[in-house]
PDB file of C-alpha atoms in Angstrom:
ATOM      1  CA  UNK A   1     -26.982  -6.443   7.840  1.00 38.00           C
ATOM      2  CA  UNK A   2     -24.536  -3.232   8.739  1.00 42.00           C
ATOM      3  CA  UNK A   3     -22.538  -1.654   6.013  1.00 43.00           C
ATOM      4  CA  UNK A   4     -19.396  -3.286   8.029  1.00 49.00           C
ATOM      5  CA  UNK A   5     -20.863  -6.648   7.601  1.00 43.00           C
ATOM      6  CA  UNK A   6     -21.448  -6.081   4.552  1.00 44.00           C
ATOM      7  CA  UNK A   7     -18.518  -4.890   3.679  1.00 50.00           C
ATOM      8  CA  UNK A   8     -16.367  -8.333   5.494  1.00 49.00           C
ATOM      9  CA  UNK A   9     -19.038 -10.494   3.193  1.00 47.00           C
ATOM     10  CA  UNK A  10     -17.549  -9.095   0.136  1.00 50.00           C
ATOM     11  CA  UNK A  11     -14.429  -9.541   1.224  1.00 49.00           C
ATOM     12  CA  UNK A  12     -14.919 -13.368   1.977  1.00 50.00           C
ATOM     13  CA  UNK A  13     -17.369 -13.446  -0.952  1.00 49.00           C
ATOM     14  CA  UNK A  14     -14.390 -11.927  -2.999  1.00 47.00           C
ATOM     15  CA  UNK A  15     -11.787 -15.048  -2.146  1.00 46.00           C
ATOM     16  CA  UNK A  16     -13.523 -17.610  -3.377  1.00 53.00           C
ATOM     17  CA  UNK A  17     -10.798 -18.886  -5.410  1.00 73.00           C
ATOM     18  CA  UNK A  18      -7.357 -18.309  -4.201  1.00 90.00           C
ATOM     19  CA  UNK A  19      -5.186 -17.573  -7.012  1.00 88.00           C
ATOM     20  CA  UNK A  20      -7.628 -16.759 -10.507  1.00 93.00           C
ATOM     21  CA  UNK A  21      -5.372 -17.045 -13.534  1.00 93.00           C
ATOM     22  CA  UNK A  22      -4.052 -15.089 -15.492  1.00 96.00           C
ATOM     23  CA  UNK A  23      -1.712 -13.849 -13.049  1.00 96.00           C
ATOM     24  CA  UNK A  24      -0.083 -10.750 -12.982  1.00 97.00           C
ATOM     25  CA  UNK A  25       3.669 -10.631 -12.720  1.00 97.00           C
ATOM     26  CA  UNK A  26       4.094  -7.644 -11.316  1.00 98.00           C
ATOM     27  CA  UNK A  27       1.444  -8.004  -8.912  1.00 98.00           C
ATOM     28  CA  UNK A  28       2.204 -11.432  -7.730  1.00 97.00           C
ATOM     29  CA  UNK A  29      -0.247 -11.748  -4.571  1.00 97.00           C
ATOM     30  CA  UNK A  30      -2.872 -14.354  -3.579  1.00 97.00           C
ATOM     31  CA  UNK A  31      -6.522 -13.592  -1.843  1.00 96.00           C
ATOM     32  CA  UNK A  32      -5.100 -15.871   1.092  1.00 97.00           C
ATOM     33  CA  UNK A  33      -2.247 -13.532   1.510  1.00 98.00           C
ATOM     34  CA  UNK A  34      -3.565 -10.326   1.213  1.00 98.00           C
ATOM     35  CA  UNK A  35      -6.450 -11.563   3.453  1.00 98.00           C
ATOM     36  CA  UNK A  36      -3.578 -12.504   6.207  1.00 98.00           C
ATOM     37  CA  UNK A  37      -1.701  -9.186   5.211  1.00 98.00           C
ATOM     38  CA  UNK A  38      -5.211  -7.211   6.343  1.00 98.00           C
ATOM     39  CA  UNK A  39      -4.818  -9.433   9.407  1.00 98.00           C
ATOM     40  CA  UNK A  40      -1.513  -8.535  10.899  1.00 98.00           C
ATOM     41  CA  UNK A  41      -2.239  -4.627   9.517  1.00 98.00           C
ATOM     42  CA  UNK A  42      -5.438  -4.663  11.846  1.00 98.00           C
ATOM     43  CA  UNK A  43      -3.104  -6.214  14.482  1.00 98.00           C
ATOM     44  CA  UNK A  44      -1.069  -3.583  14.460  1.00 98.00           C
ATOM     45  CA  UNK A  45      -1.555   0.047  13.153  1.00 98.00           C
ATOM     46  CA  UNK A  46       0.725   2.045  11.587  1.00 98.00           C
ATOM     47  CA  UNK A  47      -0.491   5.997  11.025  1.00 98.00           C
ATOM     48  CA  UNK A  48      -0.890   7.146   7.418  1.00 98.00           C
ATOM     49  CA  UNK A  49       2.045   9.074   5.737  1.00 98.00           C
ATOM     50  CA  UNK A  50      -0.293  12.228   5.462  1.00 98.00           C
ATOM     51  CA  UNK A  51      -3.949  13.064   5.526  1.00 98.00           C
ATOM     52  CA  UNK A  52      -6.429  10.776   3.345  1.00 98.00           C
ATOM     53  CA  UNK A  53      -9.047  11.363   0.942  1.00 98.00           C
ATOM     54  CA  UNK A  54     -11.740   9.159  -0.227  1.00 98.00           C
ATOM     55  CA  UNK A  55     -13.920  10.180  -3.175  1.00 98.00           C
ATOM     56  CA  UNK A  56     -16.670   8.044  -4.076  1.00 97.00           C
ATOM     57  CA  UNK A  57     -17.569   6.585  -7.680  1.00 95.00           C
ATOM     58  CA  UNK A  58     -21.099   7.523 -10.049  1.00 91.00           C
ATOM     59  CA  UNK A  59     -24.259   6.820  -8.506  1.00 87.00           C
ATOM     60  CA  UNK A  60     -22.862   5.785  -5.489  1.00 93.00           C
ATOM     61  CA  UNK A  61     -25.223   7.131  -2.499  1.00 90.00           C
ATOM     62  CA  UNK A  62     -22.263   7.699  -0.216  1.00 91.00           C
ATOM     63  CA  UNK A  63     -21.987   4.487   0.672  1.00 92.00           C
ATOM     64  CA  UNK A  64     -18.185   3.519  -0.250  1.00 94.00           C
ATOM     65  CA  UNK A  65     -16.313   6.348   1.090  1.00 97.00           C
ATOM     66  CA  UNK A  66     -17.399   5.646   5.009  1.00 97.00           C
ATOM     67  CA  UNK A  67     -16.443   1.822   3.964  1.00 97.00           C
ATOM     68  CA  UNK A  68     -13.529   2.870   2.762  1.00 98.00           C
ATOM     69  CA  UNK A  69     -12.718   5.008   5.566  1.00 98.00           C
ATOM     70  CA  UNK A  70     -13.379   2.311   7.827  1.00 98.00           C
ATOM     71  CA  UNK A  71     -10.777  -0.094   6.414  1.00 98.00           C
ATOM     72  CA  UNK A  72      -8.584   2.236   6.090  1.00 98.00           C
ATOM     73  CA  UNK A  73      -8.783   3.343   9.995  1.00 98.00           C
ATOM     74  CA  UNK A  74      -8.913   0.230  10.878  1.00 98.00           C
ATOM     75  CA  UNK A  75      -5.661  -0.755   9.318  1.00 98.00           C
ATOM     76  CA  UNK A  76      -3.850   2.367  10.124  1.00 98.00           C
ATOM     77  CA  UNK A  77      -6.058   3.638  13.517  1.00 98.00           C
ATOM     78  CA  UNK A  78      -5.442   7.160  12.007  1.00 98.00           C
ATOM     79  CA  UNK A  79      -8.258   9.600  12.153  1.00 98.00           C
ATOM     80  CA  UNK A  80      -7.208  12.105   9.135  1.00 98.00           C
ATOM     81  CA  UNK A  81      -9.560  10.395   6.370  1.00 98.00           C
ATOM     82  CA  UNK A  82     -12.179  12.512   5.112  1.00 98.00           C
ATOM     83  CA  UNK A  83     -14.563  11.767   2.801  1.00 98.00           C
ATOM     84  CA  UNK A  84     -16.109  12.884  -0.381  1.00 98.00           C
ATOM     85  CA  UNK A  85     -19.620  11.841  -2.122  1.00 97.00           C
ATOM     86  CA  UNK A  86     -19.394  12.980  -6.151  1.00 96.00           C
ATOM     87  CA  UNK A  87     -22.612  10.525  -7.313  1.00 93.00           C
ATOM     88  CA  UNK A  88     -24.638  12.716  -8.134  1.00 93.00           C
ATOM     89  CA  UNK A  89     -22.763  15.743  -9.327  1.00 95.00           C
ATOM     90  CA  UNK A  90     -24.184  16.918 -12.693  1.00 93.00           C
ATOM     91  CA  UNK A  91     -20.769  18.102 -14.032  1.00 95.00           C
ATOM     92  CA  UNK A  92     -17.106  17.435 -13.769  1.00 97.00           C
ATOM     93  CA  UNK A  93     -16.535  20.881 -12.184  1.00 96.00           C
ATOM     94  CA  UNK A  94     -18.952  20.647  -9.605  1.00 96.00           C
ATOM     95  CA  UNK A  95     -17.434  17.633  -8.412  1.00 97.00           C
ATOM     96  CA  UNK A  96     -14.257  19.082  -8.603  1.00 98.00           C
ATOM     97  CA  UNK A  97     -15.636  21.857  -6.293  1.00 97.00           C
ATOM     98  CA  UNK A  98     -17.194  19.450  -4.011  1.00 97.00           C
ATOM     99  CA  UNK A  99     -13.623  17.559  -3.549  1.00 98.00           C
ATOM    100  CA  UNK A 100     -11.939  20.744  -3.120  1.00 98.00           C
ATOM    101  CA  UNK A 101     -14.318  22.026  -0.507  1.00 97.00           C
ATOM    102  CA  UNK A 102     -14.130  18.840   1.475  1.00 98.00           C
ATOM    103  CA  UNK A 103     -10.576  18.453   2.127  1.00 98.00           C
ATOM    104  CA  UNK A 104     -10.547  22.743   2.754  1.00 98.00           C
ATOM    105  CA  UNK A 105     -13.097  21.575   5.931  1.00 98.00           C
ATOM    106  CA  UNK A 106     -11.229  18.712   6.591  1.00 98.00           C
ATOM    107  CA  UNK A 107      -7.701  19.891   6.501  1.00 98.00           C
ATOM    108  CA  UNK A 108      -7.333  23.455   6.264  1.00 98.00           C
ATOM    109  CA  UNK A 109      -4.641  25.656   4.906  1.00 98.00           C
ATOM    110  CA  UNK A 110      -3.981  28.974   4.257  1.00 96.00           C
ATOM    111  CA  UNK A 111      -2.785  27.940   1.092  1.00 97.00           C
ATOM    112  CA  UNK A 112      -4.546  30.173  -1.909  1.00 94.00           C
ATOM    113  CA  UNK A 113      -3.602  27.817  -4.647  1.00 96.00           C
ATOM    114  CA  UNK A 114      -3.717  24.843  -3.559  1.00 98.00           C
ATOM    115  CA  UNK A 115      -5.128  22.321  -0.879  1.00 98.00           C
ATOM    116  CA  UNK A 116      -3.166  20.484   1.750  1.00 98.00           C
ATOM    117  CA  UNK A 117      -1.310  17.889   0.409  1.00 98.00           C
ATOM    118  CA  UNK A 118      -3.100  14.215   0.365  1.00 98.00           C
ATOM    119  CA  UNK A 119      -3.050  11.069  -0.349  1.00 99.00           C
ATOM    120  CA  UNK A 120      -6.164   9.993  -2.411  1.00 98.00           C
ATOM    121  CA  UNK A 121      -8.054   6.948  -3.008  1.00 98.00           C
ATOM    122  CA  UNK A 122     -10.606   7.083  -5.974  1.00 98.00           C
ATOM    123  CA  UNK A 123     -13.369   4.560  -6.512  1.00 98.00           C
ATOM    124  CA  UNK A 124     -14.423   4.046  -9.977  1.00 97.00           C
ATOM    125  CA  UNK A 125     -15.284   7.746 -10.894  1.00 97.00           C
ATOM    126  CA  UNK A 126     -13.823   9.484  -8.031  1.00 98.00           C
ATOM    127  CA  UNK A 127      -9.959   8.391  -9.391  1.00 98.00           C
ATOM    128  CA  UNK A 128     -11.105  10.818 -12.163  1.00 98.00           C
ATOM    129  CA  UNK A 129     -12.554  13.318 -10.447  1.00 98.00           C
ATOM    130  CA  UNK A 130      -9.276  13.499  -8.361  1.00 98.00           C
ATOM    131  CA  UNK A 131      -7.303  14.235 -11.191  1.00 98.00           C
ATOM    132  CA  UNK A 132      -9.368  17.025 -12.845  1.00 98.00           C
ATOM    133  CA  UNK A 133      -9.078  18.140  -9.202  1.00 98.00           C
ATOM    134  CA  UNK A 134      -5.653  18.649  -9.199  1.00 98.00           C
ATOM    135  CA  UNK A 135      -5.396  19.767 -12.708  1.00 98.00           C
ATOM    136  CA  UNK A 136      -5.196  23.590 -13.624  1.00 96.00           C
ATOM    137  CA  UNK A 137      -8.329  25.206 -13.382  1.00 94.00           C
ATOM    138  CA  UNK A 138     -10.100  27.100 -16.523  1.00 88.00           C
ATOM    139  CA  UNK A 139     -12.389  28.752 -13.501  1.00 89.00           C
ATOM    140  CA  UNK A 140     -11.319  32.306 -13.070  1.00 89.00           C
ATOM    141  CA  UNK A 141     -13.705  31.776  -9.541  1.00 88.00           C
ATOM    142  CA  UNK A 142     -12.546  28.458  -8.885  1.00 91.00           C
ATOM    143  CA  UNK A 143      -8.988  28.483  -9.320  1.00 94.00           C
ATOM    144  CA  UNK A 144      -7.748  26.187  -6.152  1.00 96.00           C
ATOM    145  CA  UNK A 145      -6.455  23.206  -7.157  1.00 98.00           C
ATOM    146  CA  UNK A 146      -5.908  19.571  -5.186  1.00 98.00           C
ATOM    147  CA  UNK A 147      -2.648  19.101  -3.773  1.00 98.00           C
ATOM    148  CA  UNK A 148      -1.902  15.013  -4.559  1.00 98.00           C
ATOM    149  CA  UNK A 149       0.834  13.762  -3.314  1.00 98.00           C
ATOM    150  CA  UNK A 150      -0.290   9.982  -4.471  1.00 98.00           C
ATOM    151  CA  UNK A 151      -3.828   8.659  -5.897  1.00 98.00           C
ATOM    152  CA  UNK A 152      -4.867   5.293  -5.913  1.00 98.00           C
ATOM    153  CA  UNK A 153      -7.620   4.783  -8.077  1.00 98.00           C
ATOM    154  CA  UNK A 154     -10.131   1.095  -8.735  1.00 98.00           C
ATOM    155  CA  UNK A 155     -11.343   1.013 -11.952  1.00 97.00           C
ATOM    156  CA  UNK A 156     -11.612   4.408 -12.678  1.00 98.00           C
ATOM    157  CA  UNK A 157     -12.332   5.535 -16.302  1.00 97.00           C
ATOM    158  CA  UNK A 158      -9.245   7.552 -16.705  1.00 98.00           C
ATOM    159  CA  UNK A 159      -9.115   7.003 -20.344  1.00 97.00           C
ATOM    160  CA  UNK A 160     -13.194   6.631 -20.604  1.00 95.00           C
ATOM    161  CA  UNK A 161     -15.359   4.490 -19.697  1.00 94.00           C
ATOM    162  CA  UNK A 162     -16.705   1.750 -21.882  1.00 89.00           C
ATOM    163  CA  UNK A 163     -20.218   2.208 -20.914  1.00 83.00           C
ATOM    164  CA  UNK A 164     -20.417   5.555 -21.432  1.00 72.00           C
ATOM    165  CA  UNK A 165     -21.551   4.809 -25.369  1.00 65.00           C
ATOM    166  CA  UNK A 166     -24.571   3.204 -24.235  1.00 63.00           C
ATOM    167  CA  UNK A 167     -25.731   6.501 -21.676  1.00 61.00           C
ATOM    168  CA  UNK A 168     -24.652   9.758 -23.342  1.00 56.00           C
ATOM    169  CA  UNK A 169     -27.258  11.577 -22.492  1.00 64.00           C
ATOM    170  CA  UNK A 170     -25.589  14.246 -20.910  1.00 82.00           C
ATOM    171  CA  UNK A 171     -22.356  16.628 -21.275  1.00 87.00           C
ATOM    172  CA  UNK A 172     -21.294  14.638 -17.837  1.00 88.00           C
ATOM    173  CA  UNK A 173     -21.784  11.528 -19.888  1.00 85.00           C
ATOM    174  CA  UNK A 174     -19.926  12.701 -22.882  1.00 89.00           C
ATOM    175  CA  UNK A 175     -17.249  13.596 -21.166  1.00 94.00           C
ATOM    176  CA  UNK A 176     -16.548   9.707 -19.726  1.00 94.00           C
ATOM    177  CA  UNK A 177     -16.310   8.680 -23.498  1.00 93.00           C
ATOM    178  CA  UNK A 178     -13.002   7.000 -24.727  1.00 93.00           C
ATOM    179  CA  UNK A 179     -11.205  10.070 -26.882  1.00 94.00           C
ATOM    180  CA  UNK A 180     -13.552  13.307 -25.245  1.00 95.00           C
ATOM    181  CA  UNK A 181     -12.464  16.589 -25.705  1.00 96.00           C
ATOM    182  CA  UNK A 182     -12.505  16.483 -21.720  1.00 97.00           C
ATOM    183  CA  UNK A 183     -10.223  12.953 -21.469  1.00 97.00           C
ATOM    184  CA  UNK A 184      -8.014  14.676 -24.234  1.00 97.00           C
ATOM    185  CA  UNK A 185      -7.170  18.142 -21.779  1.00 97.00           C
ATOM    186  CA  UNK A 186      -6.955  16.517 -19.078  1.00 97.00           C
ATOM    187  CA  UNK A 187      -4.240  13.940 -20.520  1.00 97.00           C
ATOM    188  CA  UNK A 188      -2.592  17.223 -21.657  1.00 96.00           C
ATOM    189  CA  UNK A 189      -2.304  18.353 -18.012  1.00 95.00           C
ATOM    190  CA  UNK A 190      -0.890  15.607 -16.689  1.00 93.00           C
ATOM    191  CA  UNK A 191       2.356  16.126 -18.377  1.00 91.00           C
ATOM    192  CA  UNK A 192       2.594  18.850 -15.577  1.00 92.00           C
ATOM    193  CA  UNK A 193       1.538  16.706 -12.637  1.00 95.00           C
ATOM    194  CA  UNK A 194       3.928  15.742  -9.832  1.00 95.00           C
ATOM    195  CA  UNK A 195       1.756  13.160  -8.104  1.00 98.00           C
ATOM    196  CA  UNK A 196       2.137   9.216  -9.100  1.00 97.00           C
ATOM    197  CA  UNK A 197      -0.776   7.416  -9.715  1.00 98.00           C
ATOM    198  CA  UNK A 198      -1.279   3.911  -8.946  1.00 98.00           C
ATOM    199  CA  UNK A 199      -4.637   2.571 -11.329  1.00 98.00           C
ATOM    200  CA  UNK A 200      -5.975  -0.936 -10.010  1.00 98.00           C
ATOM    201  CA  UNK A 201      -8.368  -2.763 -12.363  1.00 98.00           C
ATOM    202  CA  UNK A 202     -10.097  -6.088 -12.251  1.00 97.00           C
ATOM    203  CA  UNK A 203      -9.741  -7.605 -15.788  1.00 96.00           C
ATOM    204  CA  UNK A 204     -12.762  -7.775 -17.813  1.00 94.00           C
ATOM    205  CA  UNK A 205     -14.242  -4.861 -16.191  1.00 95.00           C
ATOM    206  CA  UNK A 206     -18.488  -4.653 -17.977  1.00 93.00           C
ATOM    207  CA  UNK A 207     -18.416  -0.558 -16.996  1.00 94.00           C
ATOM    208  CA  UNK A 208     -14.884   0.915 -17.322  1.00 96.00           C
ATOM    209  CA  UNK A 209     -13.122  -1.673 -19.286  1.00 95.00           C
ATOM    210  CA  UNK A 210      -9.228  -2.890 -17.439  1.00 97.00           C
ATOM    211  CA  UNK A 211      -7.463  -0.614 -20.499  1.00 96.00           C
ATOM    212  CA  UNK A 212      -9.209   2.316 -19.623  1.00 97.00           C
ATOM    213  CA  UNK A 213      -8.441   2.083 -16.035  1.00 98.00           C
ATOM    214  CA  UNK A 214      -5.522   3.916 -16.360  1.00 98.00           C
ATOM    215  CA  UNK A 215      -4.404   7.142 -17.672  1.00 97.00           C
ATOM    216  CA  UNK A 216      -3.318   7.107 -21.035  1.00 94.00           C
ATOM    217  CA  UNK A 217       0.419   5.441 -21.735  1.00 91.00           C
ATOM    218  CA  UNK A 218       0.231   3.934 -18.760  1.00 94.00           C
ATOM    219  CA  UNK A 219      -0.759   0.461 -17.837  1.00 97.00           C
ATOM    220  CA  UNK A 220      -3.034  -0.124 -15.174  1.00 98.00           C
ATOM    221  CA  UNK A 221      -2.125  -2.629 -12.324  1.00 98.00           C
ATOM    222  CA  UNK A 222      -4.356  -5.473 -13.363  1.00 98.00           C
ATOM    223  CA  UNK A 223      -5.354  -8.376 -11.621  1.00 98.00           C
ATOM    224  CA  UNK A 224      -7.805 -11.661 -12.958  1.00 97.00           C
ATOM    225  CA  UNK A 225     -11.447 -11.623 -11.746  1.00 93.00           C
ATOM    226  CA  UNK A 226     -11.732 -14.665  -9.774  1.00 89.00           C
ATOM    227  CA  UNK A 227     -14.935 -17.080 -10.768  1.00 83.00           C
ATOM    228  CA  UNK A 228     -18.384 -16.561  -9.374  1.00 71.00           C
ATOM    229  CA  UNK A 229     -17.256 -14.069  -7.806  1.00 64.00           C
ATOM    230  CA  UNK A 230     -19.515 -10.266  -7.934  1.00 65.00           C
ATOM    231  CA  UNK A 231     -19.142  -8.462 -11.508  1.00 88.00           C
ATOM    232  CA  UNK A 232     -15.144  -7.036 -12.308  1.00 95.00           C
ATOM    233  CA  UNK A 233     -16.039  -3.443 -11.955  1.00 95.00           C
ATOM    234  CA  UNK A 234     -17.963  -3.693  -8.133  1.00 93.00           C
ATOM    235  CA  UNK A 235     -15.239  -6.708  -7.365  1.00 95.00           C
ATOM    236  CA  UNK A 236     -12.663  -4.126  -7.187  1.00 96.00           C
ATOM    237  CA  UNK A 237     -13.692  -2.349  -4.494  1.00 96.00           C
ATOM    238  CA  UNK A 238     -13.777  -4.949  -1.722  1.00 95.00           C
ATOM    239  CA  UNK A 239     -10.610  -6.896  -3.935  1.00 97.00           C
ATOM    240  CA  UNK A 240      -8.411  -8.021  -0.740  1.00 98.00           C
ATOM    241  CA  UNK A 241      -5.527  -7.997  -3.180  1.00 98.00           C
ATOM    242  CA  UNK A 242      -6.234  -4.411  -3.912  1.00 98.00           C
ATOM    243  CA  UNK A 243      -7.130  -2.887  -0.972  1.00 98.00           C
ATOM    244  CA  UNK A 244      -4.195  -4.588   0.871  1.00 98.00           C
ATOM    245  CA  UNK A 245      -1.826  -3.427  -1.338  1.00 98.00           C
ATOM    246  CA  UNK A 246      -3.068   0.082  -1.009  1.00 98.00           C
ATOM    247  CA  UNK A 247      -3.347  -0.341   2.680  1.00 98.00           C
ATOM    248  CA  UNK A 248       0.768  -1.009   2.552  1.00 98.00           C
ATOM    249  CA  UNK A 249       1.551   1.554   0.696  1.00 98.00           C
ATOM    250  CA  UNK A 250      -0.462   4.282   2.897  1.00 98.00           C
ATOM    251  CA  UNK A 251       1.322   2.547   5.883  1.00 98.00           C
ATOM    252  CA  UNK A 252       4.769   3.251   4.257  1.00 98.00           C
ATOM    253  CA  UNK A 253       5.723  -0.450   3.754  1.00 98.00           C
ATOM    254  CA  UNK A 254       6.356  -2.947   1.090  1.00 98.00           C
ATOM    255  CA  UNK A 255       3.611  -3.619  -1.128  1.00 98.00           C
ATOM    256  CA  UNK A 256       2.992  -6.509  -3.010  1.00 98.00           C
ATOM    257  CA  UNK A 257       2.568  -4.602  -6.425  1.00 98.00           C
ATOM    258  CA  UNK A 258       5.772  -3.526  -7.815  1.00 98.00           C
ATOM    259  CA  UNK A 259       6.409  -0.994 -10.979  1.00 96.00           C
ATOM    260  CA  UNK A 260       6.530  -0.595 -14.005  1.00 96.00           C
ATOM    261  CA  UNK A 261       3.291  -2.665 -14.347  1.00 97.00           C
ATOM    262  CA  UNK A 262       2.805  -5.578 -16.659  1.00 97.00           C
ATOM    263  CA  UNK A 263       0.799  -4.743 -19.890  1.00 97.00           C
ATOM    264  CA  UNK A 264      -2.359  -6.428 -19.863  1.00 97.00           C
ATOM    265  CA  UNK A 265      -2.698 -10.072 -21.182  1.00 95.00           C
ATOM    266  CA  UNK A 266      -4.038  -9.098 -24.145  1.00 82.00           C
ATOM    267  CA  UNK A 267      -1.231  -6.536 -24.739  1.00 68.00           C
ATOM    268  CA  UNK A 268       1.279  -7.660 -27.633  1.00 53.00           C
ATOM    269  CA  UNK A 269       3.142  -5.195 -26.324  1.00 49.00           C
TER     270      UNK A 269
END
């Protein structure tokens, strides 16, 4: 079976039940429409806003980001989507080097600080890696930094990852743990960021956990993991709901999310 096959199966596979409760109220969408929202996109293109990155998550062989890439072509038929494979970086900075090296190939500037702006999307570790990316660099050799204009991220563990506990065997590792020294400075440096981050979670995510999905103070744009459906955390990236709504907002056009984002259903807040 080809990756694109594949990758249409898990979409199908995904939809089994059409509207899994609880709902979300401010992301109010059904697998049946955002399946017929992919539709008329496909139908007819509309070009991205600006140049597109997609960073992969941990232990992913590169196979996401050119599935990504496709969807995302195919919905807006615009070439300027690179791609970027962090699985099997052994440290935070090298994928931050890796990120910032790809979109200097990709999209090139004369820039000395910073990278052409882009948009990003971020699968499960890569929403992370985008934001130490565009965070200030403590590199004296490495001081570039990734220009975001706007990062969409699924289930990425960008307030640790639940998991992480249970394989610390590494700094790398460490680092992914709720409360790190790492999570902490790089919460710190967001106060200076100027890019909006959009944080889509299934709920009762096994590897990330849906609270941790999203940077801290923030909720994360939650939706319910439908029944017999694949696990919460690998659901989310071939989500119809998710990726359409992403797909809408690259396009420029009404999404079906809308902000500030419900707390999560077991928020009393």
């Amino acid at each position: 079976m080809s990756v694109r096959v594949a990758f249409i199966f898990a979409l199908f596979l995904a939809g089994c039940a059409d509207n899994p409760t609880p709902a979300n109220p401010s992301f109010p969408v059904t697998f049946s429409q955002a399946r017929q929202a992919l539709d008329d996109m496909a139908a007819a293109p509309r070009a991205l806003q600006r140049p597109l990155v997609v960073i992969g998550g941990f232990w992913d062989p590169n196979v996401s980001p050119p599935l990504f890439k496709w969807e995302f072509h195919r919905l807006t038929g615009d070439d300027r989507i690179a791609t970027v494979s962090v699985g099997f970086c052994g440290s935070f900075d090298e994928c931050r080097q890796k990120v910032i090296e790809a979109v200097d190939q990709a999209f090139p500037t004369h820039d000395p600080d910073f990278t052409t702006e882009v948009d990003v999307v971020g699968a499960s570790l890569g929403g992370l890696v985008a934001r130490y990316a565009a965070a200030p660099s403590d590199d004296n050799a490495h001081p570039r930094r990734l220009r975001i204009a706007r990062l969409f991220s699924i289930s990425s563990p960008h307030s640790g990852a639940t998991l992480a506990a249970n394989f610390g065997f590494t700094q790398f590792h460490h680092d992914m743990m709720p409360g790190s020294a790492f999570l902490r400075a790089l919460a710190a440096a967001d106060a200076q960021a100027t890019y909006h981050v959009y944080p889509y979670v299934r709920l009762d995510d096994e590897i990330v956990g849906a609270r941790n999905a999203a940077p801290p103070d923030h909720n994360p744009l939650w939706l319910a993991n439908p029944p017999l459906a694949l696990l919460a955390h690998a659901g989310a990236m071939s989500d119809p709901r998710i990726l359409a709504d992403i797909a809408l907002r690259l396009r420029g056009e009404h999404p079906f999310s809308t902000e500030p984002a419900a707390p999560l259903p077991d928020d009393p807040g």
